[in-house]
mmCIF file of C-alpha atoms and ligand atoms in Angstrom:
data_model
loop_
_atom_site.group_PDB
_atom_site.id
_atom_site.type_symbol
_atom_site.label_atom_id
_atom_site.label_comp_id
_atom_site.label_asym_id
_atom_site.label_seq_id
_atom_site.Cartn_x
_atom_site.Cartn_y
_atom_site.Cartn_z
ATOM 1 C CA MET A 1 16.121 4.798 16.188
ATOM 2 C CA THR A 2 13.936 2.660 13.915
ATOM 3 C CA ARG A 3 12.095 -0.323 15.211
ATOM 4 C CA GLU A 4 11.333 -3.505 13.308
ATOM 5 C CA ILE A 5 7.617 -4.357 13.399
ATOM 6 C CA ILE A 6 8.104 -7.337 11.086
ATOM 7 C CA LYS A 7 11.255 -9.400 10.516
ATOM 8 C CA ILE A 8 10.974 -12.474 8.331
ATOM 9 C CA GLU A 9 13.811 -14.831 7.376
ATOM 10 C CA GLY A 10 13.694 -17.803 4.999
ATOM 11 C CA LEU A 11 9.948 -18.370 5.207
ATOM 12 C CA HIS A 12 8.480 -21.379 3.395
ATOM 13 C CA LYS A 13 4.923 -22.575 3.050
ATOM 14 C CA THR A 14 3.796 -25.675 1.171
ATOM 15 C CA TYR A 15 0.175 -26.764 0.778
ATOM 16 C CA ALA A 16 -0.681 -30.403 0.173
ATOM 17 C CA LEU A 17 -3.913 -30.930 -1.694
ATOM 18 C CA ASP A 18 -4.993 -34.366 -2.938
ATOM 19 C CA GLY A 19 -1.381 -35.575 -2.840
ATOM 20 C CA VAL A 20 -0.136 -32.591 -4.857
ATOM 21 C CA GLN A 21 2.269 -30.204 -3.192
ATOM 22 C CA VAL A 22 2.003 -26.509 -3.936
ATOM 23 C CA HIS A 23 5.042 -24.528 -2.843
ATOM 24 C CA ALA A 24 3.316 -21.240 -2.105
ATOM 25 C CA LEU A 25 6.236 -19.467 -0.429
ATOM 26 C CA ARG A 26 9.834 -20.368 -1.294
ATOM 27 C CA GLY A 27 12.124 -18.521 1.062
ATOM 28 C CA ILE A 28 10.864 -15.026 1.904
ATOM 29 C CA ASP A 29 13.046 -12.426 3.652
ATOM 30 C CA LEU A 30 11.349 -9.189 4.627
ATOM 31 C CA VAL A 31 11.760 -6.366 7.164
ATOM 32 C CA LEU A 32 9.096 -3.766 7.853
ATOM 33 C CA GLU A 33 9.986 -0.899 10.149
ATOM 34 C CA GLN A 34 7.682 1.182 12.332
ATOM 35 C CA GLY A 35 5.938 3.880 10.342
ATOM 36 C CA GLU A 36 6.553 2.269 6.964
ATOM 37 C CA TYR A 37 3.844 1.823 4.310
ATOM 38 C CA LEU A 38 4.555 -1.277 2.224
ATOM 39 C CA ALA A 39 2.682 -2.557 -0.837
ATOM 40 C CA ILE A 40 2.927 -6.254 -1.749
ATOM 41 C CA MET A 41 2.158 -6.855 -5.438
ATOM 42 C CA GLY A 42 2.268 -9.937 -7.613
ATOM 43 C CA PRO A 43 0.161 -11.989 -10.027
ATOM 44 C CA SER A 44 -2.705 -14.242 -8.946
ATOM 45 C CA GLY A 45 -1.390 -17.347 -7.211
ATOM 46 C CA SER A 46 2.008 -15.849 -6.420
ATOM 47 C CA GLY A 47 1.526 -16.283 -2.646
ATOM 48 C CA LYS A 48 0.346 -12.811 -1.552
ATOM 49 C CA SER A 49 -2.518 -13.993 0.635
ATOM 50 C CA THR A 50 -0.450 -16.881 1.954
ATOM 51 C CA LEU A 51 2.217 -14.377 3.082
ATOM 52 C CA MET A 52 -0.418 -12.014 4.498
ATOM 53 C CA ASN A 53 -2.049 -14.838 6.478
ATOM 54 C CA ILE A 54 1.301 -15.716 8.020
ATOM 55 C CA ILE A 55 2.180 -12.089 8.775
ATOM 56 C CA GLY A 56 -1.347 -11.787 10.281
ATOM 57 C CA CYS A 57 -0.780 -14.853 12.515
ATOM 58 C CA LEU A 58 -3.789 -16.573 10.902
ATOM 59 C CA ASP A 59 -1.519 -19.332 9.606
ATOM 60 C CA ILE A 60 1.976 -20.584 10.353
ATOM 61 C CA ALA A 61 4.946 -21.229 8.045
ATOM 62 C CA ASP A 62 6.555 -24.674 7.536
ATOM 63 C CA ALA A 63 10.066 -23.304 7.791
ATOM 64 C CA GLY A 64 11.767 -19.979 8.498
ATOM 65 C CA ARG A 65 11.458 -17.409 11.266
ATOM 66 C CA TYR A 66 9.041 -14.560 11.871
ATOM 67 C CA TRP A 67 9.371 -11.904 14.575
ATOM 68 C CA LEU A 68 6.496 -9.529 15.212
ATOM 69 C CA ASN A 69 7.589 -6.601 17.407
ATOM 70 C CA GLY A 70 10.632 -8.638 18.378
ATOM 71 C CA GLN A 71 8.614 -11.654 19.463
ATOM 72 C CA ASP A 72 9.320 -14.960 17.722
ATOM 73 C CA VAL A 73 5.887 -15.916 16.431
ATOM 74 C CA THR A 74 6.977 -19.303 15.051
ATOM 75 C CA GLN A 75 7.257 -20.639 18.631
ATOM 76 C CA LEU A 76 3.726 -19.722 19.780
ATOM 77 C CA SER A 77 0.627 -21.861 20.394
ATOM 78 C CA GLY A 78 -2.745 -21.252 18.717
ATOM 79 C CA GLY A 79 -4.044 -19.385 21.790
ATOM 80 C CA GLN A 80 -1.001 -17.182 21.966
ATOM 81 C CA LEU A 81 -1.311 -16.361 18.260
ATOM 82 C CA ALA A 82 -4.957 -15.340 18.783
ATOM 83 C CA GLN A 83 -3.864 -13.005 21.558
ATOM 84 C CA ILE A 84 -1.213 -11.424 19.362
ATOM 85 C CA ARG A 85 -3.774 -10.994 16.549
ATOM 86 C CA ASN A 86 -6.094 -9.095 18.868
ATOM 87 C CA ARG A 87 -3.368 -6.950 20.413
ATOM 88 C CA GLU A 88 -0.919 -6.167 17.645
ATOM 89 C CA LEU A 89 -2.799 -6.445 14.355
ATOM 90 C CA GLY A 90 -5.657 -4.725 12.536
ATOM 91 C CA PHE A 91 -7.172 -6.379 9.454
ATOM 92 C CA VAL A 92 -8.979 -4.908 6.461
ATOM 93 C CA PHE A 93 -10.362 -7.093 3.675
ATOM 94 C CA GLN A 94 -11.818 -6.608 0.198
ATOM 95 C CA ASN A 95 -15.397 -7.323 1.358
ATOM 96 C CA PHE A 96 -15.309 -5.232 4.577
ATOM 97 C CA ASN A 97 -16.683 -8.114 6.800
ATOM 98 C CA LEU A 98 -18.907 -5.805 8.884
ATOM 99 C CA LEU A 99 -21.688 -7.214 11.094
ATOM 100 C CA PRO A 100 -24.836 -6.533 9.019
ATOM 101 C CA ARG A 101 -27.524 -5.599 11.578
ATOM 102 C CA THR A 102 -25.173 -3.606 13.708
ATOM 103 C CA THR A 103 -24.462 0.131 13.622
ATOM 104 C CA ALA A 104 -21.138 1.599 12.554
ATOM 105 C CA LEU A 105 -20.414 2.462 16.200
ATOM 106 C CA GLU A 106 -21.193 -1.026 17.463
ATOM 107 C CA ASN A 107 -19.104 -2.593 14.678
ATOM 108 C CA VAL A 108 -16.114 -0.495 15.767
ATOM 109 C CA GLU A 109 -16.730 -1.326 19.468
ATOM 110 C CA THR A 110 -16.672 -5.110 18.920
ATOM 111 C CA PRO A 111 -12.907 -5.716 19.257
ATOM 112 C CA LEU A 112 -12.906 -3.631 22.444
ATOM 113 C CA ILE A 113 -15.493 -5.952 24.011
ATOM 114 C CA TYR A 114 -13.069 -8.847 23.416
ATOM 115 C CA ALA A 115 -10.269 -6.712 24.888
ATOM 116 C CA GLY A 116 -12.325 -6.277 28.090
ATOM 117 C CA ILE A 117 -12.680 -2.471 27.817
ATOM 118 C CA ASN A 118 -15.653 -0.986 29.727
ATOM 119 C CA LYS A 119 -18.665 0.362 27.867
ATOM 120 C CA ARG A 120 -18.010 4.027 28.421
ATOM 121 C CA GLU A 121 -14.442 3.852 27.135
ATOM 122 C CA ARG A 122 -15.486 1.567 24.273
ATOM 123 C CA ARG A 123 -17.978 4.167 23.150
ATOM 124 C CA SER A 124 -15.685 7.157 23.351
ATOM 125 C CA ARG A 125 -12.765 5.436 21.642
ATOM 126 C CA SER A 126 -15.020 4.119 18.857
ATOM 127 C CA GLU A 127 -16.578 7.560 18.293
ATOM 128 C CA GLU A 128 -13.140 9.080 18.134
ATOM 129 C CA MET A 129 -11.948 6.509 15.553
ATOM 130 C CA LEU A 130 -15.074 7.035 13.408
ATOM 131 C CA LYS A 131 -14.458 10.795 13.485
ATOM 132 C CA LEU A 132 -10.834 10.190 12.487
ATOM 133 C CA VAL A 133 -11.921 8.261 9.356
ATOM 134 C CA GLY A 134 -14.498 10.954 8.510
ATOM 135 C CA LEU A 135 -17.633 9.222 9.708
ATOM 136 C CA GLY A 136 -18.536 11.326 12.752
ATOM 137 C CA GLU A 137 -21.932 11.981 11.182
ATOM 138 C CA ARG A 138 -22.676 8.303 10.476
ATOM 139 C CA LEU A 139 -22.325 6.674 13.913
ATOM 140 C CA TYR A 140 -25.768 5.021 13.936
ATOM 141 C CA HIS A 141 -25.981 3.939 10.330
ATOM 142 C CA LEU A 142 -26.180 0.255 9.499
ATOM 143 C CA PRO A 143 -23.718 -1.139 6.923
ATOM 144 C CA ASN A 144 -26.404 -1.300 4.214
ATOM 145 C CA GLN A 145 -27.101 2.423 4.813
ATOM 146 C CA LEU A 146 -23.513 3.260 3.957
ATOM 147 C CA SER A 147 -21.636 3.424 0.647
ATOM 148 C CA GLY A 148 -18.898 0.893 -0.079
ATOM 149 C CA GLY A 149 -16.199 3.441 0.709
ATOM 150 C CA GLN A 150 -17.913 4.366 3.971
ATOM 151 C CA GLN A 151 -18.216 0.684 4.936
ATOM 152 C CA GLN A 152 -14.519 0.244 4.334
ATOM 153 C CA ARG A 153 -13.844 3.298 6.570
ATOM 154 C CA VAL A 154 -15.869 1.619 9.327
ATOM 155 C CA ALA A 155 -13.759 -1.499 8.815
ATOM 156 C CA ILE A 156 -10.571 0.611 9.099
ATOM 157 C CA ALA A 157 -11.878 2.278 12.282
ATOM 158 C CA ARG A 158 -12.670 -1.169 13.695
ATOM 159 C CA ALA A 159 -9.179 -2.394 12.739
ATOM 160 C CA LEU A 160 -7.480 0.584 14.434
ATOM 161 C CA VAL A 161 -9.579 1.069 17.578
ATOM 162 C CA THR A 162 -7.408 -1.410 19.504
ATOM 163 C CA GLN A 163 -4.306 0.654 18.583
ATOM 164 C CA PRO A 164 -2.513 -2.176 16.740
ATOM 165 C CA SER A 165 1.132 -1.816 15.781
ATOM 166 C CA LEU A 166 0.348 -2.911 12.171
ATOM 167 C CA LEU A 167 -2.527 -2.531 9.709
ATOM 168 C CA LEU A 168 -2.812 -5.414 7.250
ATOM 169 C CA ALA A 169 -4.963 -4.815 4.201
ATOM 170 C CA ASP A 170 -5.681 -7.498 1.574
ATOM 171 C CA GLU A 171 -7.041 -5.819 -1.600
ATOM 172 C CA PRO A 172 -8.899 -3.171 0.408
ATOM 173 C CA THR A 173 -9.943 -1.259 -2.704
ATOM 174 C CA GLY A 174 -10.769 -4.374 -4.708
ATOM 175 C CA ASN A 175 -14.524 -3.762 -4.718
ATOM 176 C CA MET A 176 -14.433 -0.033 -5.316
ATOM 177 C CA ASP A 177 -14.774 2.342 -8.242
ATOM 178 C CA SER A 178 -11.753 4.568 -8.845
ATOM 179 C CA ALA A 179 -13.069 7.660 -7.053
ATOM 180 C CA THR A 180 -13.986 5.664 -3.912
ATOM 181 C CA SER A 181 -10.686 3.880 -4.082
ATOM 182 C CA ALA A 182 -8.817 7.202 -4.319
ATOM 183 C CA GLU A 183 -10.600 8.499 -1.182
ATOM 184 C CA LEU A 184 -9.707 5.428 0.743
ATOM 185 C CA LEU A 185 -6.045 5.653 -0.324
ATOM 186 C CA THR A 186 -5.968 9.287 0.796
ATOM 187 C CA LEU A 187 -7.251 8.125 4.207
ATOM 188 C CA LEU A 188 -4.484 5.481 4.409
ATOM 189 C CA ASP A 189 -1.883 8.146 3.440
ATOM 190 C CA LYS A 190 -3.203 10.369 6.199
ATOM 191 C CA LEU A 191 -3.132 7.588 8.808
ATOM 192 C CA ASN A 192 0.434 6.750 7.801
ATOM 193 C CA THR A 193 1.844 10.264 7.718
ATOM 194 C CA GLU A 194 -0.184 11.929 10.520
ATOM 195 C CA GLN A 195 -0.664 9.016 12.949
ATOM 196 C CA GLY A 196 2.518 7.098 12.096
ATOM 197 C CA LEU A 197 0.537 3.976 11.343
ATOM 198 C CA THR A 198 2.538 1.079 9.920
ATOM 199 C CA ILE A 199 0.749 -0.452 6.897
ATOM 200 C CA ALA A 200 1.227 -3.582 4.782
ATOM 201 C CA LEU A 201 -1.166 -3.636 1.839
ATOM 202 C CA ILE A 202 -1.763 -6.289 -0.853
ATOM 203 C CA THR A 203 -2.912 -5.122 -4.225
ATOM 204 C CA HIS A 204 -3.098 -6.162 -7.878
ATOM 205 C CA GLU A 205 -3.190 -2.546 -9.007
ATOM 206 C CA ALA A 206 -0.002 -0.651 -9.806
ATOM 207 C CA ASP A 207 -1.617 2.754 -9.080
ATOM 208 C CA VAL A 208 -2.652 1.592 -5.631
ATOM 209 C CA ALA A 209 0.803 0.222 -4.951
ATOM 210 C CA ALA A 210 2.312 3.492 -6.112
ATOM 211 C CA ARG A 211 0.782 5.236 -3.111
ATOM 212 C CA ALA A 212 2.887 3.212 -0.693
ATOM 213 C CA GLN A 213 6.362 4.227 0.380
ATOM 214 C CA ARG A 214 7.896 0.914 -0.672
ATOM 215 C CA MET A 215 6.829 -1.948 -2.899
ATOM 216 C CA VAL A 216 7.798 -5.615 -3.142
ATOM 217 C CA ILE A 217 6.736 -8.015 -5.892
ATOM 218 C CA LEU A 218 5.970 -11.689 -5.234
ATOM 219 C CA ARG A 219 6.464 -14.098 -8.088
ATOM 220 C CA ASP A 220 6.095 -17.857 -7.639
ATOM 221 C CA GLY A 221 6.567 -17.575 -3.915
ATOM 222 C CA ARG A 222 9.713 -15.412 -4.036
ATOM 223 C CA LEU A 223 10.204 -11.727 -3.505
ATOM 224 C CA GLU A 224 11.526 -10.534 -6.823
ATOM 225 C CA ALA A 225 12.133 -6.874 -6.537
ATOM 226 C CA SER A 226 11.808 -4.119 -4.076
ATOM 227 C CA SER A 227 12.000 -0.392 -4.315
HETATM 228 N N1 ATP B 1 -5.474 -23.865 1.432
HETATM 229 C C1 ATP B 1 -4.782 -24.128 0.315
HETATM 230 N N2 ATP B 1 -4.618 -25.402 -0.097
HETATM 231 C C2 ATP B 1 -3.927 -25.715 -1.198
HETATM 232 N N3 ATP B 1 -3.317 -24.802 -1.976
HETATM 233 C C3 ATP B 1 -3.475 -23.498 -1.640
HETATM 234 C C4 ATP B 1 -4.204 -23.104 -0.450
HETATM 235 N N4 ATP B 1 -4.173 -21.729 -0.392
HETATM 236 C C5 ATP B 1 -3.436 -21.316 -1.432
HETATM 237 N N5 ATP B 1 -3.029 -22.363 -2.178
HETATM 238 C C6 ATP B 1 -2.151 -22.280 -3.408
HETATM 239 O O1 ATP B 1 -0.981 -21.535 -3.061
HETATM 240 C C7 ATP B 1 -0.617 -20.651 -4.095
HETATM 241 C C8 ATP B 1 -0.596 -19.215 -3.582
HETATM 242 O O2 ATP B 1 -1.918 -18.828 -3.230
HETATM 243 P P1 ATP B 1 -2.336 -17.384 -2.665
HETATM 244 O O3 ATP B 1 -3.731 -17.413 -2.235
HETATM 245 O O4 ATP B 1 -1.313 -17.003 -1.611
HETATM 246 O O5 ATP B 1 -2.117 -16.457 -3.965
HETATM 247 P P2 ATP B 1 -2.412 -14.888 -4.156
HETATM 248 O O6 ATP B 1 -1.124 -14.293 -4.625
HETATM 249 O O7 ATP B 1 -3.043 -14.336 -2.956
HETATM 250 O O8 ATP B 1 -3.457 -14.898 -5.387
HETATM 251 P P3 ATP B 1 -4.690 -13.913 -5.703
HETATM 252 O O9 ATP B 1 -4.080 -12.661 -6.244
HETATM 253 O O10 ATP B 1 -5.457 -14.665 -6.734
HETATM 254 O O11 ATP B 1 -5.464 -13.666 -4.418
HETATM 255 C C9 ATP B 1 -1.625 -20.875 -5.225
HETATM 256 O O12 ATP B 1 -1.043 -21.740 -6.153
HETATM 257 C C10 ATP B 1 -2.788 -21.484 -4.508
HETATM 258 O O13 ATP B 1 -3.511 -22.362 -5.401
HETATM 259 MG MG1 MG B 2 -4.985 -13.486 -2.596
#
């Protein structure tokens, strides 16, 4: 039986800036099942990051419903949303967002500190994740001693060490040359097929989107096509 990780119905989001209303999302319906790998494409300003922020419980919609793992997220308080973010979601961004003077291992351990996991277990789980992303030989390197692709792998290890039900990636290959980007995409393929990781990835690039199992296109706040 398949399980719905994300279920979205009739989602709307409007921003008001200096008295001008921007209708960023105009009625989004979307279902993402466990183990799926979805790419969200669309031109600049089409609402991709807005949708990702709502899926990631970093922002809330004005109208519509959103269930994450069967839980109605639209009804939750700020504190409850923060808890869901820590428990259910892993984030990867274009600029990695690693702590600069902190080793790869310590970067990966950070979310486990917040989760209240003891030091010994933090260490062993973080080492295991870094090995899984191919950085077993780089545990004590600082971010500036790693390549861009390696830094993004640390960010992925950090996103996954809490065993989230969904990995959200906003332009994860945006700052990479094509060879580094290809390596990272191979890692995401592996995590999806071998570990059953559910992935939602935003990208401008058609060749990146082509690696996903399914693609949707956002245009002017609406999902235009899916395959
Ligand atoms: N905080 C905000 N306040 C006002 N308007 C906003 C805000 N955030 C986004 N918008 C507007 O909402 C629309 C959608 O923005 P969004 O960032 O979701 O686009 P995007 O598809 O991620 O674009 P890009 O590919 O350039 O990252 C745009 O018109 C943008 O100007
Ligand atoms: Mg964006």
